[in-house]
PDB file of C-alpha atoms in Angstrom:
ATOM      1  CA  ASN A  19      11.511 -13.663 -34.812  1.00 62.00           C
ATOM      2  CA  ALA A  20      11.085 -17.277 -35.638  1.00 76.00           C
ATOM      3  CA  GLY A  21      10.253 -17.876 -39.433  1.00 94.00           C
ATOM      4  CA  VAL A  22       9.377 -21.638 -39.862  1.00 97.00           C
ATOM      5  CA  THR A  23       9.350 -23.908 -37.374  1.00 97.00           C
ATOM      6  CA  GLN A  24       9.226 -27.405 -37.790  1.00 97.00           C
ATOM      7  CA  THR A  25       8.920 -30.287 -35.238  1.00 96.00           C
ATOM      8  CA  PRO A  26      10.201 -32.966 -34.727  1.00 97.00           C
ATOM      9  CA  LYS A  27      13.858 -32.463 -35.695  1.00 96.00           C
ATOM     10  CA  PHE A  28      14.850 -36.243 -35.934  1.00 96.00           C
ATOM     11  CA  GLN A  29      12.556 -39.410 -35.969  1.00 96.00           C
ATOM     12  CA  VAL A  30      12.681 -43.165 -36.477  1.00 97.00           C
ATOM     13  CA  LEU A  31      10.019 -45.007 -37.350  1.00 96.00           C
ATOM     14  CA  LYS A  32       9.232 -48.969 -38.178  1.00 97.00           C
ATOM     15  CA  THR A  33       7.878 -49.561 -41.452  1.00 97.00           C
ATOM     16  CA  GLY A  34       3.771 -49.328 -41.698  1.00 97.00           C
ATOM     17  CA  GLN A  35       3.633 -47.050 -38.651  1.00 97.00           C
ATOM     18  CA  SER A  36       2.218 -43.460 -39.153  1.00 96.00           C
ATOM     19  CA  MET A  37       3.384 -40.193 -38.454  1.00 96.00           C
ATOM     20  CA  THR A  38       2.729 -36.469 -38.728  1.00 97.00           C
ATOM     21  CA  LEU A  39       4.997 -33.697 -39.217  1.00 98.00           C
ATOM     22  CA  GLN A  40       4.571 -30.256 -38.081  1.00 97.00           C
ATOM     23  CA  CYS A  41       5.105 -26.954 -39.744  1.00 97.00           C
ATOM     24  CA  ALA A  42       4.441 -23.548 -38.851  1.00 97.00           C
ATOM     25  CA  GLN A  43       5.085 -20.145 -39.508  1.00 97.00           C
ATOM     26  CA  ASP A  44       4.708 -16.962 -37.805  1.00 95.00           C
ATOM     27  CA  MET A  45       5.138 -14.305 -40.775  1.00 94.00           C
ATOM     28  CA  ASN A  46       1.411 -14.167 -42.214  1.00 92.00           C
ATOM     29  CA  HIS A  47       2.889 -15.573 -45.220  1.00 93.00           C
ATOM     30  CA  ASN A  48      -0.125 -16.803 -47.436  1.00 92.00           C
ATOM     31  CA  SER A  49       1.448 -20.129 -49.369  1.00 94.00           C
ATOM     32  CA  MET A  50       3.358 -23.032 -47.217  1.00 96.00           C
ATOM     33  CA  TYR A  51       5.101 -26.040 -49.137  1.00 96.00           C
ATOM     34  CA  TRP A  52       6.368 -29.473 -48.229  1.00 98.00           C
ATOM     35  CA  TYR A  53       9.671 -30.504 -49.841  1.00 97.00           C
ATOM     36  CA  ARG A  54      11.698 -33.756 -49.537  1.00 97.00           C
ATOM     37  CA  GLN A  55      15.687 -33.860 -49.950  1.00 96.00           C
ATOM     38  CA  ASP A  56      17.222 -36.671 -51.182  1.00 94.00           C
ATOM     39  CA  PRO A  57      21.314 -36.904 -51.622  1.00 85.00           C
ATOM     40  CA  GLY A  58      22.113 -35.760 -55.122  1.00 78.00           C
ATOM     41  CA  MET A  59      18.455 -34.985 -56.299  1.00 79.00           C
ATOM     42  CA  GLY A  60      17.871 -31.626 -54.772  1.00 87.00           C
ATOM     43  CA  LEU A  61      14.555 -30.543 -53.317  1.00 94.00           C
ATOM     44  CA  ARG A  62      11.269 -31.890 -54.527  1.00 94.00           C
ATOM     45  CA  LEU A  63       8.174 -30.378 -53.986  1.00 95.00           C
ATOM     46  CA  ILE A  64       5.481 -32.872 -51.992  1.00 97.00           C
ATOM     47  CA  TYR A  65       2.199 -30.978 -51.353  1.00 97.00           C
ATOM     48  CA  TYR A  66       1.670 -27.036 -50.989  1.00 96.00           C
ATOM     49  CA  SER A  67      -1.114 -24.987 -49.801  1.00 95.00           C
ATOM     50  CA  ALA A  68      -1.553 -21.624 -51.947  1.00 91.00           C
ATOM     51  CA  SER A  69      -3.563 -20.091 -49.181  1.00 90.00           C
ATOM     52  CA  GLU A  70      -6.033 -21.378 -46.379  1.00 90.00           C
ATOM     53  CA  GLY A  71      -8.333 -23.808 -47.048  1.00 89.00           C
ATOM     54  CA  THR A  72      -6.474 -25.090 -50.395  1.00 93.00           C
ATOM     55  CA  THR A  73      -3.996 -28.094 -50.630  1.00 96.00           C
ATOM     56  CA  ASP A  74      -2.604 -29.557 -54.263  1.00 95.00           C
ATOM     57  CA  LYS A  75      -0.412 -32.331 -55.041  1.00 95.00           C
ATOM     58  CA  GLY A  76       3.288 -31.447 -56.115  1.00 93.00           C
ATOM     59  CA  GLU A  77       5.836 -33.670 -57.941  1.00 92.00           C
ATOM     60  CA  VAL A  78       6.039 -36.433 -55.260  1.00 95.00           C
ATOM     61  CA  PRO A  79       2.799 -36.817 -53.149  1.00 97.00           C
ATOM     62  CA  ASN A  80       2.593 -40.441 -53.527  1.00 96.00           C
ATOM     63  CA  GLY A  81       2.507 -41.905 -49.743  1.00 96.00           C
ATOM     64  CA  TYR A  82       1.510 -38.416 -48.162  1.00 97.00           C
ATOM     65  CA  ASN A  83      -1.194 -36.474 -47.304  1.00 97.00           C
ATOM     66  CA  VAL A  84      -1.624 -32.808 -45.540  1.00 97.00           C
ATOM     67  CA  SER A  85      -3.784 -30.789 -43.893  1.00 96.00           C
ATOM     68  CA  ARG A  86      -3.604 -26.889 -44.115  1.00 96.00           C
ATOM     69  CA  LEU A  87      -5.111 -26.526 -39.725  1.00 88.00           C
ATOM     70  CA  ASN A  88      -5.166 -22.612 -40.283  1.00 94.00           C
ATOM     71  CA  LYS A  89      -2.841 -19.897 -41.916  1.00 94.00           C
ATOM     72  CA  ARG A  90      -0.036 -20.479 -39.828  1.00 96.00           C
ATOM     73  CA  GLU A  91       0.384 -24.366 -39.930  1.00 97.00           C
ATOM     74  CA  PHE A  92       0.858 -27.028 -42.451  1.00 97.00           C
ATOM     75  CA  SER A  93       1.442 -30.795 -41.178  1.00 97.00           C
ATOM     76  CA  LEU A  94       2.296 -33.273 -43.372  1.00 98.00           C
ATOM     77  CA  ARG A  95       1.305 -37.140 -42.372  1.00 97.00           C
ATOM     78  CA  LEU A  96       2.896 -40.666 -43.632  1.00 96.00           C
ATOM     79  CA  GLU A  97      -0.139 -42.747 -42.987  1.00 93.00           C
ATOM     80  CA  SER A  98       2.239 -46.318 -43.544  1.00 96.00           C
ATOM     81  CA  ALA A  99       6.021 -45.356 -43.585  1.00 95.00           C
ATOM     82  CA  ALA A 100       8.052 -47.129 -46.134  1.00 97.00           C
ATOM     83  CA  PRO A 101      11.883 -47.383 -45.967  1.00 96.00           C
ATOM     84  CA  SER A 102      11.718 -45.011 -49.377  1.00 96.00           C
ATOM     85  CA  GLN A 103      10.391 -42.206 -47.621  1.00 97.00           C
ATOM     86  CA  THR A 104      14.024 -42.112 -45.266  1.00 97.00           C
ATOM     87  CA  SER A 105      14.532 -38.421 -46.003  1.00 97.00           C
ATOM     88  CA  VAL A 106      14.997 -35.093 -44.934  1.00 97.00           C
ATOM     89  CA  TYR A 107      11.890 -32.810 -45.219  1.00 98.00           C
ATOM     90  CA  PHE A 108      11.602 -29.078 -45.675  1.00 98.00           C
ATOM     91  CA  CYS A 109       8.560 -26.819 -44.769  1.00 98.00           C
ATOM     92  CA  ALA A 110       8.471 -23.014 -46.382  1.00 97.00           C
ATOM     93  CA  SER A 111       6.541 -20.290 -46.844  1.00 96.00           C
ATOM     94  CA  ARG A 112       5.895 -16.976 -48.984  1.00 93.00           C
ATOM     95  CA  LYS A 113       3.541 -14.293 -48.830  1.00 89.00           C
ATOM     96  CA  THR A 114       1.764 -14.238 -52.245  1.00 82.00           C
ATOM     97  CA  GLY A 115      -1.460 -12.287 -53.490  1.00 71.00           C
ATOM     98  CA  GLY A 116      -1.700  -8.695 -55.150  1.00 65.00           C
ATOM     99  CA  ILE A 117       1.531  -7.029 -55.598  1.00 61.00           C
ATOM    100  CA  TYR A 118       3.664  -9.841 -53.889  1.00 59.00           C
ATOM    101  CA  SER A 119       3.955 -12.029 -56.704  1.00 68.00           C
ATOM    102  CA  ASN A 120       7.854 -13.857 -57.434  1.00 73.00           C
ATOM    103  CA  GLN A 121       8.382 -13.578 -53.859  1.00 83.00           C
ATOM    104  CA  PRO A 122      10.896 -16.101 -51.933  1.00 89.00           C
ATOM    105  CA  GLN A 123      10.118 -18.976 -50.138  1.00 93.00           C
ATOM    106  CA  HIS A 124      11.342 -19.163 -46.627  1.00 95.00           C
ATOM    107  CA  PHE A 125      12.463 -22.771 -44.847  1.00 97.00           C
ATOM    108  CA  GLY A 126      12.623 -24.481 -42.055  1.00 97.00           C
ATOM    109  CA  ASP A 127      15.212 -26.630 -40.406  1.00 96.00           C
ATOM    110  CA  GLY A 128      13.706 -29.707 -41.622  1.00 97.00           C
ATOM    111  CA  THR A 129      12.870 -32.928 -39.934  1.00 97.00           C
ATOM    112  CA  ARG A 130      15.328 -35.816 -40.639  1.00 97.00           C
ATOM    113  CA  LEU A 131      13.193 -39.261 -41.104  1.00 97.00           C
ATOM    114  CA  SER A 132      14.311 -42.885 -40.873  1.00 96.00           C
ATOM    115  CA  ILE A 133      12.095 -45.235 -41.703  1.00 96.00           C
ATOM    116  CA  LEU A 134      13.729 -49.335 -40.774  1.00 95.00           C
TER     117      LEU A 134
ATOM    118  CA  GLY B  21       7.373 -30.725 -67.023  1.00 74.00           C
ATOM    119  CA  GLU B  22       9.966 -28.061 -66.001  1.00 82.00           C
ATOM    120  CA  ASN B  23      13.435 -29.640 -65.179  1.00 91.00           C
ATOM    121  CA  VAL B  24      16.729 -27.674 -63.586  1.00 95.00           C
ATOM    122  CA  GLU B  25      20.002 -28.793 -64.237  1.00 96.00           C
ATOM    123  CA  GLN B  26      22.578 -27.701 -62.240  1.00 97.00           C
ATOM    124  CA  HIS B  27      26.693 -27.862 -62.658  1.00 97.00           C
ATOM    125  CA  PRO B  28      28.871 -28.408 -61.228  1.00 97.00           C
ATOM    126  CA  SER B  29      27.730 -30.717 -58.604  1.00 96.00           C
ATOM    127  CA  THR B  30      30.873 -30.348 -56.359  1.00 97.00           C
ATOM    128  CA  LEU B  31      33.461 -27.550 -56.626  1.00 97.00           C
ATOM    129  CA  SER B  32      36.485 -26.962 -54.657  1.00 98.00           C
ATOM    130  CA  VAL B  33      38.401 -22.822 -54.999  1.00 97.00           C
ATOM    131  CA  GLN B  34      41.463 -21.248 -52.755  1.00 97.00           C
ATOM    132  CA  GLU B  35      39.807 -18.860 -50.405  1.00 97.00           C
ATOM    133  CA  GLY B  36      40.272 -15.266 -52.286  1.00 97.00           C
ATOM    134  CA  ASP B  37      39.544 -17.133 -55.527  1.00 97.00           C
ATOM    135  CA  SER B  38      35.807 -16.832 -57.718  1.00 97.00           C
ATOM    136  CA  ALA B  39      33.166 -19.274 -57.814  1.00 98.00           C
ATOM    137  CA  VAL B  40      30.870 -19.726 -60.727  1.00 98.00           C
ATOM    138  CA  ILE B  41      27.984 -22.007 -60.677  1.00 98.00           C
ATOM    139  CA  LYS B  42      25.707 -22.961 -63.835  1.00 98.00           C
ATOM    140  CA  CYS B  43      21.957 -23.864 -64.055  1.00 98.00           C
ATOM    141  CA  THR B  44      19.571 -24.460 -67.143  1.00 97.00           C
ATOM    142  CA  TYR B  45      15.976 -24.323 -67.257  1.00 97.00           C
ATOM    143  CA  SER B  46      13.569 -25.931 -69.776  1.00 95.00           C
ATOM    144  CA  ASP B  47      10.506 -23.943 -68.994  1.00 93.00           C
ATOM    145  CA  SER B  48      11.020 -20.982 -71.415  1.00 92.00           C
ATOM    146  CA  ALA B  49       8.275 -19.207 -68.936  1.00 91.00           C
ATOM    147  CA  SER B  50       9.587 -19.204 -65.972  1.00 92.00           C
ATOM    148  CA  ASN B  51      10.346 -15.902 -64.624  1.00 91.00           C
ATOM    149  CA  TYR B  52      11.979 -16.127 -60.846  1.00 93.00           C
ATOM    150  CA  PHE B  53      15.265 -17.474 -60.129  1.00 95.00           C
ATOM    151  CA  PRO B  54      16.466 -17.737 -56.889  1.00 96.00           C
ATOM    152  CA  TRP B  55      19.576 -19.083 -55.225  1.00 98.00           C
ATOM    153  CA  TYR B  56      19.909 -20.863 -51.958  1.00 97.00           C
ATOM    154  CA  LYS B  57      22.276 -21.841 -49.391  1.00 98.00           C
ATOM    155  CA  GLN B  58      22.455 -24.941 -47.299  1.00 96.00           C
ATOM    156  CA  GLU B  59      24.713 -25.403 -44.385  1.00 96.00           C
ATOM    157  CA  LEU B  60      24.946 -28.076 -43.033  1.00 92.00           C
ATOM    158  CA  GLY B  61      22.381 -29.639 -40.545  1.00 91.00           C
ATOM    159  CA  LYS B  62      20.056 -26.635 -41.829  1.00 94.00           C
ATOM    160  CA  GLY B  63      17.632 -25.389 -44.058  1.00 95.00           C
ATOM    161  CA  PRO B  64      18.417 -23.414 -47.483  1.00 96.00           C
ATOM    162  CA  GLN B  65      18.447 -19.881 -47.016  1.00 96.00           C
ATOM    163  CA  LEU B  66      17.905 -17.352 -50.054  1.00 96.00           C
ATOM    164  CA  ILE B  67      21.033 -15.980 -50.515  1.00 97.00           C
ATOM    165  CA  ILE B  68      20.143 -13.913 -54.073  1.00 96.00           C
ATOM    166  CA  ASP B  69      17.369 -13.810 -56.657  1.00 95.00           C
ATOM    167  CA  ILE B  70      16.555 -12.508 -60.184  1.00 93.00           C
ATOM    168  CA  ARG B  71      13.508 -11.643 -62.015  1.00 90.00           C
ATOM    169  CA  SER B  72      13.341 -12.266 -65.900  1.00 86.00           C
ATOM    170  CA  ASN B  73      12.860  -8.920 -66.944  1.00 84.00           C
ATOM    171  CA  VAL B  74      16.615  -7.984 -65.210  1.00 82.00           C
ATOM    172  CA  GLY B  75      19.658  -9.519 -66.749  1.00 89.00           C
ATOM    173  CA  GLU B  76      22.172  -9.133 -63.796  1.00 94.00           C
ATOM    174  CA  LYS B  77      21.697  -8.522 -59.996  1.00 93.00           C
ATOM    175  CA  LYS B  78      24.321  -8.283 -57.503  1.00 96.00           C
ATOM    176  CA  ASP B  79      25.047  -7.728 -53.653  1.00 94.00           C
ATOM    177  CA  GLN B  80      28.367  -7.128 -52.175  1.00 95.00           C
ATOM    178  CA  ARG B  81      30.252 -10.340 -53.321  1.00 97.00           C
ATOM    179  CA  ILE B  82      27.327 -12.306 -54.526  1.00 98.00           C
ATOM    180  CA  ALA B  83      26.189 -11.906 -58.633  1.00 97.00           C
ATOM    181  CA  VAL B  84      23.812 -13.397 -60.734  1.00 97.00           C
ATOM    182  CA  THR B  85      22.995 -13.424 -64.059  1.00 97.00           C
ATOM    183  CA  LEU B  86      20.305 -14.395 -66.319  1.00 96.00           C
ATOM    184  CA  ASN B  87      20.021 -15.462 -70.545  1.00 95.00           C
ATOM    185  CA  LYS B  88      16.617 -16.071 -71.432  1.00 93.00           C
ATOM    186  CA  THR B  89      17.409 -16.539 -74.655  1.00 93.00           C
ATOM    187  CA  ALA B  90      19.913 -19.529 -73.551  1.00 94.00           C
ATOM    188  CA  LYS B  91      17.669 -20.372 -70.895  1.00 95.00           C
ATOM    189  CA  HIS B  92      20.399 -20.561 -68.306  1.00 95.00           C
ATOM    190  CA  PHE B  93      21.631 -18.092 -65.222  1.00 97.00           C
ATOM    191  CA  SER B  94      24.765 -18.188 -63.314  1.00 98.00           C
ATOM    192  CA  LEU B  95      25.598 -17.615 -59.681  1.00 98.00           C
ATOM    193  CA  HIS B  96      29.087 -16.007 -59.146  1.00 98.00           C
ATOM    194  CA  ILE B  97      30.771 -15.786 -56.271  1.00 98.00           C
ATOM    195  CA  THR B  98      33.608 -13.319 -56.136  1.00 97.00           C
ATOM    196  CA  GLU B  99      37.103 -13.235 -53.238  1.00 97.00           C
ATOM    197  CA  THR B 100      35.653 -16.031 -51.738  1.00 97.00           C
ATOM    198  CA  GLN B 101      36.000 -17.219 -47.840  1.00 97.00           C
ATOM    199  CA  PRO B 102      35.901 -20.446 -45.903  1.00 95.00           C
ATOM    200  CA  GLU B 103      32.398 -19.720 -44.510  1.00 96.00           C
ATOM    201  CA  ASP B 104      31.104 -19.664 -48.433  1.00 97.00           C
ATOM    202  CA  SER B 105      31.733 -23.521 -47.982  1.00 97.00           C
ATOM    203  CA  ALA B 106      28.241 -24.860 -48.448  1.00 97.00           C
ATOM    204  CA  VAL B 107      25.669 -26.722 -50.866  1.00 97.00           C
ATOM    205  CA  TYR B 108      24.129 -24.274 -53.312  1.00 98.00           C
ATOM    206  CA  PHE B 109      20.848 -24.943 -54.757  1.00 97.00           C
ATOM    207  CA  CYS B 110      19.455 -23.106 -57.964  1.00 97.00           C
ATOM    208  CA  ALA B 111      15.424 -22.771 -58.874  1.00 96.00           C
ATOM    209  CA  ALA B 112      12.925 -21.639 -61.170  1.00 95.00           C
ATOM    210  CA  SER B 113       9.407 -21.159 -60.901  1.00 91.00           C
ATOM    211  CA  ARG B 114       6.876 -19.236 -63.366  1.00 84.00           C
ATOM    212  CA  THR B 115       3.672 -20.232 -61.184  1.00 81.00           C
ATOM    213  CA  GLY B 116       5.492 -20.246 -56.933  1.00 81.00           C
ATOM    214  CA  LYS B 117       6.332 -23.748 -57.501  1.00 87.00           C
ATOM    215  CA  LEU B 118       9.745 -23.604 -57.036  1.00 91.00           C
ATOM    216  CA  ILE B 119      11.621 -26.793 -59.027  1.00 93.00           C
ATOM    217  CA  PHE B 120      15.467 -27.157 -57.857  1.00 94.00           C
ATOM    218  CA  GLY B 121      18.482 -28.124 -59.360  1.00 95.00           C
ATOM    219  CA  GLN B 122      20.175 -30.938 -57.796  1.00 95.00           C
ATOM    220  CA  GLY B 123      22.846 -28.540 -55.846  1.00 95.00           C
ATOM    221  CA  THR B 124      27.120 -27.827 -55.640  1.00 97.00           C
ATOM    222  CA  THR B 125      28.606 -28.404 -52.930  1.00 97.00           C
ATOM    223  CA  LEU B 126      31.283 -25.565 -52.533  1.00 98.00           C
ATOM    224  CA  GLN B 127      34.489 -26.090 -50.480  1.00 98.00           C
ATOM    225  CA  VAL B 128      36.730 -23.145 -50.045  1.00 97.00           C
ATOM    226  CA  LYS B 129      40.118 -24.046 -48.830  1.00 95.00           C
ATOM    227  CA  PRO B 130      42.102 -21.537 -46.893  1.00 91.00           C
TER     228      PRO B 130
END
């Protein structure tokens, strides 16, 4: 059971380049999330998708776009990468709806992104 | 918006001792409080969670307490072992979106 799978695991970009981070979950979860993790700041929500076909901004959405491709996949795109976007990016998913309130989020192992 | 403060930022204990990590939250409507453990190079893994209708929850060596009046919750690890060394995050939520604390690096010395 793979859970949440993120690709790639590592990436180095130059300022101004574009990139898409991929995330897929095999747990039939409705909701998916993208976070960034910076030293001393915990995890901050970039975008989330409450269900297939919907996306919403989180705490730090500027410079990012997302696509909920289907129920399994949720991608994060950097259109023009900046050094301030150097971070570790985590994708998460959770079951929602009906009796599934307050269910935990399950995380992937992250993408480590450096922008020079 | 919601804010979660976590203390201490680093904690060093001797193997076998107890460790306590504390978090405070600002949104009184928060109703779900998970704790995650993150090992080097890995994503956060849920270790225990508590909902607002419960004051305490225990799972073997790990326990979480919640004080809704004071808006704080704590993680207690008893009989610590070297494999407990990791970064621990608290979080709070009322809508399904998690607001995380800044993290505590726990070091358990053999």
